[in-house]
Amino acid sequence: MAGASGGKIVNRQGLAEFFGVSLPTIDAWVRSKVPYLQKGGKGREWQFDTAAVVEWRIRQAEEASNKKLASLEAIEKETARVKLEQEKLKLAHAKALVVPMDQMERRLAIVFAEIRTNLRNVPGRVSSLILGETNERKMVAVLMEEIDRSLAGLADFDTNSLDESIDDSN
């Protein structure tokens, strides 16, 4: 018996044999909206037009191919974006707009050591000034003045002078 689109009308078993697939595959196709002439049910077999199913399978293959192509294009776009970012980074490095992380870490370690040294020296510098002092406000004022002096010295600390010593260590 021929279907409306010129194919052969078959049941699930016939469709499985026609395409050389298993019955579970046909069931999966049904869940994926394969075209059918009659829905199976209580005492009634599924009926499929093989020509309509062939056309449906061709459309599915085209859609899958288009998705793969879209995925490939997305990968190519991402690759191009990453390459562009790498080139931007190289340019920024050449213009000295960025600093390598290890160089920055060494510079920060030196700056933090300077901060530590300055702050740890505060007690020695102020002890003679507050020795015997009983006025808490005056002691706090002396300490704050020395801390501010240490911080001002750190503000004037020239990190650019570190470049040569850091570069020499490489």
XYZ file of C-alpha atoms in Angstrom:
170
model
C 0.000 0.000 0.000
C 1.367 3.447 -0.971
C 1.180 6.567 1.179
C 0.130 10.053 0.082
C 3.723 11.094 -0.511
C 4.549 7.993 -2.544
C 6.144 5.906 0.183
C 5.129 2.566 1.535
C 2.783 2.447 4.542
C 4.351 0.364 7.316
C 3.932 -0.346 11.033
C 6.696 0.091 13.670
C 8.315 -3.223 12.809
C 8.204 -2.469 9.069
C 9.701 1.005 9.648
C 12.492 -0.512 11.755
C 13.271 -3.026 9.003
C 13.065 -0.345 6.279
C 15.682 1.824 8.031
C 17.655 -1.057 9.531
C 17.196 0.156 13.113
C 15.742 -1.313 16.291
C 12.231 -0.860 17.685
C 13.566 1.288 20.586
C 15.016 3.612 17.934
C 11.578 3.883 16.297
C 10.105 4.666 19.736
C 12.724 7.410 20.166
C 11.782 8.796 16.737
C 8.119 8.851 17.794
C 9.103 10.889 20.867
C 11.047 13.179 18.510
C 7.872 13.791 16.455
C 8.424 11.494 13.476
C 5.517 11.950 11.056
C 2.911 9.191 11.198
C -0.380 8.446 9.492
C -2.009 6.706 12.440
C -1.087 6.761 16.098
C -0.800 3.346 17.697
C -2.882 2.433 20.674
C -5.217 -0.207 22.114
C -5.383 -2.820 19.391
C -4.299 -0.338 16.722
C -0.851 -0.334 15.103
C 1.185 2.727 14.242
C 1.217 3.559 10.549
C 4.043 5.424 8.893
C 4.623 6.622 5.331
C 8.249 5.696 4.595
C 8.690 8.627 2.155
C 7.539 11.139 4.804
C 9.855 9.542 7.362
C 12.772 9.697 4.891
C 12.113 13.422 4.369
C 11.894 13.918 8.156
C 15.219 12.098 8.668
C 16.853 14.242 5.956
C 15.624 17.426 7.698
C 16.951 16.099 11.027
C 20.344 15.392 9.478
C 20.445 18.902 7.953
C 19.534 20.480 11.301
C 22.218 18.447 13.075
C 24.732 19.460 10.420
C 23.758 23.122 10.797
C 24.162 22.876 14.574
C 27.617 21.359 14.137
C 28.496 24.116 11.682
C 27.222 26.744 14.114
C 29.294 25.113 16.873
C 32.357 25.109 14.653
C 31.785 28.769 13.794
C 31.416 29.585 17.506
C 34.699 27.794 18.235
C 36.414 29.684 15.427
C 35.046 33.004 16.738
C 36.218 32.198 20.273
C 39.659 31.221 18.958
C 39.886 34.510 17.049
C 38.792 36.417 20.175
C 41.456 34.719 22.296
C 44.146 35.433 19.692
C 43.060 39.081 19.607
C 43.273 39.265 23.412
C 46.757 37.762 23.273
C 47.835 40.357 20.720
C 46.348 43.150 22.861
C 48.278 41.840 25.852
C 51.523 41.722 23.849
C 50.939 45.307 22.704
C 50.149 46.476 26.241
C 53.325 44.758 27.457
C 55.366 46.404 24.689
C 53.937 49.798 25.677
C 54.807 49.026 29.334
C 51.128 49.255 30.301
C 51.239 45.908 32.087
C 53.760 44.314 34.394
C 54.428 40.597 34.675
C 52.875 39.136 37.809
C 56.166 37.827 39.243
C 57.745 41.271 38.887
C 54.733 42.854 40.605
C 54.906 40.304 43.429
C 58.599 41.063 44.022
C 57.879 44.809 43.985
C 55.043 44.431 46.497
C 57.215 42.263 48.744
C 59.836 45.025 48.841
C 57.211 47.695 49.541
C 55.621 45.625 52.318
C 59.042 45.017 53.859
C 59.620 48.784 53.882
C 56.231 49.333 55.542
C 56.998 46.674 58.146
C 60.408 48.173 58.897
C 59.027 51.710 59.256
C 56.174 50.662 61.524
C 58.357 48.411 63.701
C 60.762 51.334 64.219
C 58.022 53.613 65.602
C 58.365 52.459 69.230
C 62.118 53.058 69.250
C 61.713 56.529 67.792
C 58.980 57.631 70.220
C 59.967 55.872 73.443
C 62.212 58.725 74.606
C 59.493 61.262 73.728
C 56.770 59.586 75.787
C 58.942 58.240 78.625
C 57.452 59.453 81.874
C 54.521 61.057 80.069
C 51.247 60.593 81.936
C 48.993 62.565 79.628
C 47.337 59.983 77.378
C 46.411 62.568 74.739
C 50.015 63.715 74.436
C 51.221 60.077 74.089
C 48.623 59.406 71.398
C 49.567 62.645 69.616
C 53.279 61.719 69.637
C 52.502 58.211 68.342
C 50.166 59.519 65.635
C 52.746 62.105 64.546
C 55.411 59.396 64.218
C 53.032 57.058 62.363
C 52.088 59.906 60.003
C 55.808 60.652 59.458
C 56.397 56.964 58.608
C 53.436 56.919 56.217
C 54.604 60.139 54.557
C 58.000 58.540 54.061
C 56.322 55.533 52.483
C 54.298 57.810 50.203
C 57.571 59.233 48.924
C 59.039 55.729 48.515
C 60.051 55.496 44.849
C 58.852 52.162 43.467
C 60.327 53.035 40.057
C 63.798 52.716 41.558
C 62.910 49.099 42.226
C 62.700 48.344 38.494
C 66.477 48.062 38.086
C 66.963 45.842 41.131
C 64.039 43.631 40.115
C 65.294 43.417 36.516
C 68.804 42.574 37.763
C 67.434 39.636 39.748
C 66.030 38.047 36.547
